[in-house]
Coordinates of C-alpha atoms and ligand atoms in Angstrom, one line a residue:
M1 CA 38.0 25.1 -66.2
E2 CA 38.3 26.2 -69.2
K3 CA 41.8 27.2 -71.8
L4 CA 43.5 28.6 -74.5
V5 CA 45.6 27.0 -76.5
I6 CA 46.8 29.7 -79.1
T7 CA 49.4 28.8 -82.1
G8 CA 51.3 31.7 -82.6
G9 CA 52.6 33.8 -86.5
T10 CA 49.9 34.7 -87.5
R11 CA 49.5 38.4 -89.4
L12 CA 45.3 39.6 -88.1
K13 CA 43.4 40.0 -91.4
G14 CA 40.1 41.4 -92.1
E15 CA 37.2 43.4 -89.9
V16 CA 36.0 43.0 -86.4
V17 CA 32.6 44.4 -84.8
I18 CA 33.6 45.7 -81.5
S19 CA 30.4 44.9 -79.0
G20 CA 28.9 47.2 -76.3
A21 CA 30.9 49.4 -73.4
K22 CA 31.5 46.8 -71.1
N23 CA 31.8 49.9 -68.5
A24 CA 29.8 52.0 -70.0
A25 CA 26.5 48.7 -69.4
V26 CA 27.2 47.8 -65.5
A27 CA 26.6 51.6 -64.7
I28 CA 23.8 51.8 -66.8
L29 CA 21.7 48.7 -66.1
P30 CA 21.8 49.3 -63.0
A31 CA 20.7 53.2 -63.6
T32 CA 17.9 51.0 -64.8
L33 CA 16.2 50.9 -61.0
L34 CA 16.0 54.3 -60.9
L35 CA 13.2 54.1 -63.2
N36 CA 10.1 52.5 -62.7
G37 CA 9.2 51.3 -66.0
I38 CA 9.5 48.8 -69.1
Y39 CA 13.7 49.4 -71.2
T40 CA 14.9 48.4 -74.0
I41 CA 18.8 48.2 -74.0
S42 CA 20.6 47.2 -76.9
N43 CA 24.3 46.9 -78.4
L44 CA 24.4 45.2 -74.6
P45 CA 27.9 43.0 -74.4
N46 CA 27.0 39.3 -73.8
I47 CA 30.2 39.4 -71.2
S48 CA 29.9 37.6 -67.7
D49 CA 29.8 40.6 -65.7
V50 CA 26.6 42.1 -67.8
K51 CA 24.9 38.3 -67.1
I52 CA 26.1 39.0 -62.4
T53 CA 24.6 42.8 -63.2
C54 CA 21.0 41.2 -64.8
D55 CA 21.2 38.5 -62.0
I56 CA 21.5 41.0 -59.4
L57 CA 19.5 43.2 -60.9
Q58 CA 16.4 39.9 -60.8
D59 CA 17.0 39.4 -57.4
F60 CA 15.7 42.6 -57.0
G61 CA 12.6 41.9 -58.4
A62 CA 13.5 43.9 -62.0
K63 CA 12.4 40.8 -65.1
I64 CA 13.7 40.7 -68.0
T65 CA 13.8 39.3 -71.1
W66 CA 16.4 38.4 -73.8
N67 CA 15.1 39.5 -76.9
S68 CA 18.4 38.7 -79.2
R69 CA 22.0 37.9 -78.2
N70 CA 22.6 41.5 -77.1
E71 CA 18.9 43.7 -76.5
I72 CA 17.5 43.2 -73.1
V73 CA 14.4 44.9 -71.9
I74 CA 14.2 45.7 -68.3
D75 CA 11.3 45.4 -66.2
T76 CA 12.0 47.9 -63.3
R77 CA 8.2 48.1 -62.1
E78 CA 7.9 46.1 -59.7
I79 CA 11.8 46.4 -57.4
D80 CA 11.0 45.1 -53.5
G81 CA 14.7 43.9 -52.5
R82 CA 16.7 45.7 -50.5
E83 CA 19.7 43.6 -50.4
A84 CA 22.5 42.2 -52.5
P85 CA 24.0 38.8 -51.6
I86 CA 27.3 39.5 -51.2
D87 CA 28.7 37.0 -52.9
K88 CA 27.5 38.2 -56.8
T89 CA 28.6 41.8 -55.7
S90 CA 32.0 40.4 -54.7
K91 CA 32.7 38.9 -58.2
F92 CA 32.7 42.3 -59.7
R93 CA 33.2 45.9 -59.3
A94 CA 30.0 47.7 -60.3
S95 CA 27.9 46.7 -58.2
Y96 CA 29.1 49.2 -56.1
Y97 CA 25.9 51.4 -59.2
M98 CA 23.2 49.6 -57.1
I99 CA 24.0 51.3 -54.7
G100 CA 23.5 55.2 -56.4
A101 CA 21.5 53.9 -58.5
M102 CA 18.8 51.7 -55.2
L103 CA 19.8 55.0 -53.1
G104 CA 18.0 57.1 -56.2
R105 CA 14.8 55.2 -55.4
C106 CA 14.2 53.9 -52.0
G107 CA 16.6 54.9 -49.9
Q108 CA 18.5 52.0 -48.5
I109 CA 19.9 49.0 -50.0
E110 CA 22.7 46.7 -48.3
V111 CA 25.9 45.1 -50.7
G112 CA 28.4 43.4 -50.1
L113 CA 31.8 45.2 -50.6
P114 CA 33.0 45.0 -54.8
G115 CA 34.9 42.7 -55.9
G116 CA 36.4 42.9 -59.5
C117 CA 40.0 42.0 -61.0
N118 CA 43.1 42.3 -58.2
L119 CA 44.9 45.6 -59.6
G120 CA 46.1 46.3 -56.3
A121 CA 44.1 48.8 -53.5
R122 CA 40.6 49.7 -55.2
P123 CA 39.5 52.3 -52.0
I124 CA 35.7 53.7 -52.3
D125 CA 36.0 56.3 -50.0
Q126 CA 34.9 59.1 -52.7
H127 CA 31.7 57.1 -54.2
I128 CA 31.3 57.3 -50.1
K129 CA 32.5 60.8 -49.5
G130 CA 29.4 61.9 -52.6
F131 CA 26.5 59.6 -50.7
E132 CA 27.1 61.8 -47.1
A133 CA 26.9 65.4 -49.0
L134 CA 23.9 63.6 -50.6
G135 CA 22.6 63.2 -47.4
A136 CA 23.1 59.2 -47.0
K137 CA 24.5 57.5 -44.2
V138 CA 26.7 55.1 -44.7
D139 CA 27.7 52.2 -42.6
I140 CA 30.6 50.2 -43.3
G141 CA 31.2 46.5 -41.5
Q142 CA 30.6 42.4 -41.8
G143 CA 32.2 43.0 -45.8
K144 CA 28.7 44.9 -45.8
I145 CA 28.0 48.1 -46.9
S146 CA 24.9 49.9 -45.9
A147 CA 23.1 53.0 -47.0
K148 CA 20.4 54.8 -45.7
A149 CA 18.1 58.1 -46.7
K150 CA 16.0 59.4 -46.1
K151 CA 16.0 61.9 -48.6
L152 CA 19.2 63.5 -50.5
T153 CA 20.0 66.8 -51.3
G154 CA 22.0 68.2 -54.0
T155 CA 25.1 70.0 -53.0
S156 CA 28.2 70.0 -54.3
I157 CA 31.3 68.0 -54.6
Y158 CA 34.6 67.9 -55.5
M159 CA 36.2 65.0 -56.0
D160 CA 40.0 64.4 -54.5
V161 CA 40.3 61.8 -57.0
V162 CA 39.5 62.1 -60.3
S163 CA 37.0 58.2 -60.3
V164 CA 35.6 56.9 -63.6
G165 CA 32.8 54.7 -60.0
A166 CA 32.1 57.5 -57.9
T167 CA 31.6 60.5 -60.9
I168 CA 28.6 57.7 -62.0
N169 CA 27.4 56.5 -59.5
V170 CA 26.6 60.5 -57.4
M171 CA 25.7 60.9 -60.8
I172 CA 22.7 58.3 -60.6
A173 CA 22.1 58.6 -57.1
S174 CA 21.4 62.9 -57.8
V175 CA 19.2 62.1 -60.1
L176 CA 16.4 61.8 -58.9
A177 CA 17.8 64.2 -55.6
E178 CA 16.4 67.1 -54.2
G179 CA 18.3 70.3 -56.6
T180 CA 21.3 70.6 -58.0
T181 CA 24.8 68.9 -57.3
T182 CA 27.7 69.4 -58.8
I183 CA 30.1 67.1 -59.6
D184 CA 33.6 68.5 -59.5
N185 CA 37.4 66.9 -60.7
A186 CA 34.4 64.7 -62.5
A187 CA 36.3 62.1 -64.1
K188 CA 35.7 62.1 -68.5
E189 CA 36.0 59.0 -69.7
P190 CA 33.4 58.0 -72.6
H191 CA 31.3 55.9 -71.0
I192 CA 30.7 58.9 -68.3
V193 CA 29.4 60.4 -71.1
D194 CA 27.6 57.4 -72.1
V195 CA 25.6 56.8 -68.3
A196 CA 24.0 60.4 -69.0
N197 CA 23.2 60.2 -72.0
F198 CA 21.0 57.1 -71.1
L199 CA 19.9 59.0 -67.7
N200 CA 19.2 62.0 -69.8
T201 CA 16.8 59.7 -72.6
M202 CA 15.3 58.7 -69.3
G203 CA 14.3 62.1 -68.5
A204 CA 17.3 63.4 -66.0
D205 CA 18.6 66.5 -66.7
I206 CA 22.2 65.9 -66.5
R207 CA 25.0 69.0 -68.3
G208 CA 28.6 68.5 -68.3
A209 CA 29.1 65.2 -69.3
G210 CA 32.3 65.2 -70.8
T211 CA 34.0 67.7 -68.8
D212 CA 35.3 67.5 -65.5
V213 CA 32.7 69.5 -63.7
I214 CA 29.2 68.5 -64.1
K215 CA 25.5 69.3 -63.0
I216 CA 22.4 67.4 -62.2
N217 CA 19.2 69.6 -62.1
G218 CA 17.6 66.9 -59.9
V219 CA 13.8 65.6 -61.7
K220 CA 11.4 64.4 -59.7
E221 CA 11.0 61.1 -61.5
L222 CA 11.6 59.2 -65.0
K223 CA 9.3 58.5 -67.7
H224 CA 8.2 54.9 -67.7
E225 CA 9.2 54.3 -71.2
G226 CA 11.9 53.6 -73.4
C227 CA 15.2 52.4 -75.7
Y228 CA 19.2 52.7 -75.4
S229 CA 22.0 51.7 -77.8
I230 CA 25.3 51.5 -75.2
V231 CA 27.9 53.2 -77.0
P232 CA 30.9 50.5 -78.8
D233 CA 33.9 48.9 -76.7
Q234 CA 37.0 52.0 -76.7
I235 CA 38.8 50.0 -74.6
E236 CA 37.5 46.0 -76.8
A237 CA 38.3 48.6 -80.1
G238 CA 41.9 49.7 -78.8
T239 CA 42.5 45.9 -78.1
F240 CA 41.9 45.6 -81.5
M241 CA 44.7 47.8 -82.3
A242 CA 46.9 46.6 -80.5
A243 CA 46.6 43.2 -82.0
A244 CA 46.7 45.0 -85.1
I245 CA 50.6 46.2 -84.6
A246 CA 51.7 43.4 -82.8
T247 CA 51.0 41.1 -85.6
K248 CA 51.8 43.1 -88.2
G249 CA 48.7 43.2 -89.5
D250 CA 45.7 45.2 -90.8
I251 CA 42.5 44.9 -89.5
L252 CA 39.1 47.2 -90.3
I253 CA 37.8 47.6 -86.7
K254 CA 34.1 48.4 -87.2
N255 CA 30.9 49.4 -85.3
C256 CA 34.0 52.4 -82.7
I257 CA 34.3 55.7 -81.7
P258 CA 38.1 57.0 -83.5
E259 CA 37.4 59.9 -81.4
H260 CA 37.0 58.2 -78.2
L261 CA 40.5 56.2 -79.4
D262 CA 43.1 58.8 -80.2
C263 CA 44.7 58.2 -77.1
I264 CA 45.5 55.1 -78.7
T265 CA 46.1 55.9 -81.8
A266 CA 48.7 58.8 -81.2
K267 CA 50.7 55.8 -79.7
I268 CA 50.3 53.2 -82.6
V269 CA 51.1 56.8 -85.0
E270 CA 53.7 57.0 -82.6
I271 CA 56.3 53.3 -83.0
G272 CA 55.2 53.7 -86.5
G273 CA 51.9 51.9 -87.1
H274 CA 48.9 53.4 -89.0
V275 CA 45.3 53.9 -88.2
E276 CA 42.7 55.8 -90.5
D277 CA 39.5 57.0 -89.4
L278 CA 36.9 55.9 -91.3
G279 CA 33.8 57.9 -89.6
D280 CA 32.7 54.6 -87.5
S281 CA 34.5 52.4 -88.5
I282 CA 39.3 52.2 -88.1
R283 CA 41.6 50.6 -90.3
V284 CA 44.8 50.1 -88.2
W285 CA 48.2 47.9 -90.0
N286 CA 51.7 47.8 -89.7
N287 CA 54.3 46.3 -91.8
K288 CA 57.2 46.4 -89.6
R289 CA 58.9 45.7 -86.2
P290 CA 57.4 48.2 -83.9
N291 CA 59.4 50.9 -82.7
K292 CA 60.6 52.0 -79.1
A293 CA 58.0 54.2 -77.1
N294 CA 56.9 55.5 -73.4
I295 CA 53.7 55.3 -71.6
K296 CA 52.2 57.0 -68.6
T297 CA 48.5 56.3 -68.1
L298 CA 46.0 58.9 -66.9
P299 CA 42.6 59.3 -67.0
Y300 CA 40.7 60.6 -70.4
P301 CA 42.1 61.8 -72.7
G302 CA 45.2 60.3 -70.9
F303 CA 46.4 56.6 -72.1
P304 CA 44.3 54.1 -70.8
T305 CA 44.8 52.6 -68.1
D306 CA 43.4 49.3 -69.6
M307 CA 45.0 49.5 -72.5
Q308 CA 48.5 49.6 -71.0
P309 CA 48.8 45.0 -70.7
Q310 CA 48.0 45.4 -74.7
M311 CA 50.5 47.8 -75.6
G312 CA 52.7 46.4 -72.9
V313 CA 52.8 43.6 -75.1
V314 CA 53.5 45.7 -78.9
L315 CA 56.2 46.8 -76.5
S316 CA 57.9 44.4 -75.8
I317 CA 58.7 43.4 -79.4
A318 CA 59.8 46.9 -80.3
D319 CA 62.8 48.4 -81.5
G320 CA 64.6 49.3 -78.4
T321 CA 63.8 50.4 -74.6
S322 CA 59.9 51.5 -73.7
I323 CA 59.3 52.7 -69.9
I324 CA 55.6 52.6 -69.2
N325 CA 54.5 53.9 -65.7
E326 CA 51.6 53.2 -63.9
S327 CA 49.8 55.9 -62.5
I328 CA 46.1 54.5 -62.3
W329 CA 46.5 50.9 -60.3
E330 CA 49.3 49.9 -57.8
S331 CA 49.1 46.4 -59.1
R332 CA 48.8 46.3 -63.4
F333 CA 52.3 45.0 -64.2
Q334 CA 51.4 40.9 -62.3
Y335 CA 51.3 40.2 -66.8
T336 CA 54.9 40.3 -66.8
N337 CA 55.6 38.2 -65.4
E338 CA 54.0 35.6 -68.0
L339 CA 55.4 37.7 -70.8
N340 CA 58.8 37.4 -69.5
N341 CA 58.0 33.5 -69.2
M342 CA 57.5 34.1 -73.7
G343 CA 61.5 35.6 -73.7
A344 CA 60.0 38.9 -73.1
H345 CA 62.5 41.5 -71.0
I346 CA 60.3 43.4 -68.3
T347 CA 61.5 44.3 -65.6
A348 CA 58.4 46.1 -63.5
Q349 CA 58.8 47.9 -60.7
G350 CA 56.3 49.6 -58.2
K351 CA 54.7 51.8 -61.3
T352 CA 57.4 51.5 -63.8
A353 CA 57.9 49.2 -66.5
I354 CA 61.2 48.9 -68.5
V355 CA 60.7 47.3 -71.7
E356 CA 63.3 46.0 -73.5
G357 CA 62.0 45.1 -76.8
V358 CA 63.0 41.0 -78.9
K359 CA 62.8 40.2 -81.3
E360 CA 60.4 37.5 -81.1
L361 CA 58.1 35.3 -78.1
L362 CA 57.5 32.1 -77.7
G363 CA 54.8 30.3 -77.0
A364 CA 54.0 29.2 -72.5
P365 CA 51.5 28.1 -70.3
V366 CA 50.6 31.5 -68.8
Y367 CA 48.3 32.6 -66.2
A368 CA 45.6 35.4 -66.9
S369 CA 45.6 37.7 -63.5
D370 CA 43.1 39.8 -64.7
L371 CA 41.2 40.9 -67.8
R372 CA 43.5 42.8 -69.6
A373 CA 46.8 41.3 -68.5
G374 CA 44.3 38.1 -70.0
A375 CA 43.6 39.9 -73.6
A376 CA 47.3 41.0 -73.5
L377 CA 48.1 37.3 -73.0
L378 CA 46.3 36.4 -75.9
I379 CA 47.8 38.6 -78.0
A380 CA 51.0 37.9 -77.4
G381 CA 49.9 34.1 -78.0
I382 CA 49.1 35.4 -81.6
I383 CA 52.6 36.5 -82.4
A384 CA 54.5 34.3 -80.2
K385 CA 56.6 30.9 -82.1
G386 CA 54.4 27.8 -80.9
T387 CA 51.6 27.0 -78.9
T388 CA 50.5 29.2 -75.3
E389 CA 48.2 27.6 -73.0
L390 CA 46.4 30.1 -71.8
Y391 CA 44.6 29.8 -68.1
N392 CA 42.1 31.9 -66.0
I393 CA 40.6 33.1 -68.9
N394 CA 37.1 33.9 -67.3
H395 CA 38.9 37.0 -66.1
I396 CA 39.0 37.7 -70.5
D397 CA 34.9 36.7 -70.2
R398 CA 33.8 39.1 -68.2
G399 CA 34.1 41.9 -70.6
Y400 CA 35.2 40.8 -74.1
E401 CA 32.3 39.3 -76.6
Q402 CA 33.1 35.5 -77.8
I403 CA 36.9 37.4 -77.8
E404 CA 38.8 34.2 -79.8
E405 CA 35.2 34.0 -82.7
K406 CA 36.7 37.6 -83.2
F407 CA 40.2 36.3 -83.0
R408 CA 39.9 33.9 -85.6
K409 CA 37.7 35.1 -87.9
L410 CA 41.1 37.0 -88.3
G411 CA 42.9 34.5 -89.3
A412 CA 44.4 33.6 -85.2
N413 CA 44.7 30.0 -84.8
I414 CA 42.8 29.6 -80.8
L415 CA 40.9 26.6 -79.2
R416 CA 38.9 27.1 -76.5
V417 CA 39.2 23.9 -74.2
N418 CA 38.7 22.0 -71.6
E419 CA 41.9 22.5 -68.5
Ligands
LIG501 N1 40.4 55.9 -56.3 C1 40.1 56.7 -55.1 N2 38.8 56.7 -53.9 C2 37.7 55.8 -54.8 C3 37.8 56.1 -56.2 C4 38.9 55.9 -57.1 O1 41.0 56.9 -53.8 O2 36.2 56.1 -54.0 C5 41.2 56.0 -56.9 C6 41.7 54.5 -57.6 O3 42.3 53.5 -56.5 C7 42.4 55.0 -58.5 C8 41.6 55.6 -59.3 O4 41.0 56.5 -58.1 O5 43.6 54.4 -58.6 C9 40.8 55.6 -60.3 O6 39.7 54.5 -59.7 P1 38.0 55.1 -61.2 O7 37.6 54.9 -59.7 O8 38.1 55.5 -61.4 O9 38.1 53.6 -61.3 P2 36.7 52.6 -60.8 O10 36.0 52.8 -61.0 O11 37.0 50.9 -59.8 C10 36.9 52.2 -63.6 C11 37.3 50.6 -65.0 C12 38.4 50.3 -64.4 C13 39.1 51.2 -65.1 C14 39.2 52.8 -63.9 C15 39.9 53.8 -64.8 C16 34.7 49.9 -64.7 C17 33.6 49.1 -63.6 N3 35.4 49.7 -64.0 O12 37.4 51.5 -62.0 O13 37.7 49.0 -65.5 O14 40.8 50.4 -65.1 O15 38.4 53.1 -64.0 O16 39.6 54.2 -65.8 O17 34.4 51.4 -64.8 C18 38.7 47.1 -66.8 O18 37.2 47.2 -66.9 O19 39.8 46.0 -66.8 C19 39.0 47.9 -65.1 C20 39.7 48.1 -64.4

């Protein structure tokens, strides 16, 4: 087990290059199972969730070659597996995309129930509703989900909740279905559009991704060769934006799409920070203590839940009292206990946290409860006076490529050591 030891008090300055989006990558990789050919996927984030996804694809019979740190060639011509091992799928959430992809490819799949960050209840009823509407029979038992379909037929599916995972999963399953599938009340996150773009590049006919109605006209087959570059990670960019503001720093964030960051930019400007749009990069800087602000997390284009903990750290040192309302996940305030151990004054109950800004945080041993909590505590360690020891960093490695190297290049004092 490793931990990060952070000596705080640095104003972050310099440039950082954003990696490909985790939540697009973990969907695009399983979606390659629909294809029968050889594909190159680039701008792939080199993170542990991607490595486990590749591992499972290999268990199914895919052949994967790493061309470089961020590019793979995947050969899906000899897929023969129908089962994904429970110990692997239970390690991460996005294993549920194997279901949509394998239903589309061969009408049969069994996977362990998906795991992932502990953010409270994480039902998958909308995924199942979608698969069943397309004609699949889905069973859950003994920690596994199995799905079977003789044939998938396009239909209209209304999502009862706006769900990133269910939207993508049903979209993937519908690509090779007969006829047209309509997803109403679809999620609109940038990674939904990226997965649709990937599938369309491969010959699918998907329209409307990025709006709340997506139409998928089923096609008979997909191309046998192609390449695709994954969109930059909106949340990684947002994490460095929060770090710039929290540390009164000045960071040039390269390889990002500024429009995807509008909801974060608006909040940063509201608390007194500065954001300059430079096309495919942004400069974010701040000279003074941030102002208080209220945040309510919402599906895109609202403020992303995956940025709530990082902005929670910024608000913990703001001038005044802020209120955060978390409307997506029921347990996404676990990081506030750790922040309070560093001197923050946050009262979290249910879906609301009241954050009374303090002048400074003090270094302490803290534990990451999940991926974004880990990123938030890392930022907290960088602004705190003294030394912070950050444990459970395997959560951070799931979703951030070379996180301490990137922060170190900006001036942070971080060491990765064995516990
Ligand atoms: N929901 C249902 N039924 C479903 C699916 C979702 O009730 O069948 C509810 C959830 O309980 C939640 C809401 O709908 O309250 C939204 O869940 P969603 O399905 O959108 O989440 P997800 O697909 O499981 C993805 C990201 C999360 C991110 C959420 C929300 C991946 C692999 N994960 O999860 O990312 O928080 O969307 O944007 O794409 C992270 O990266 O740190 C992370 C947790």
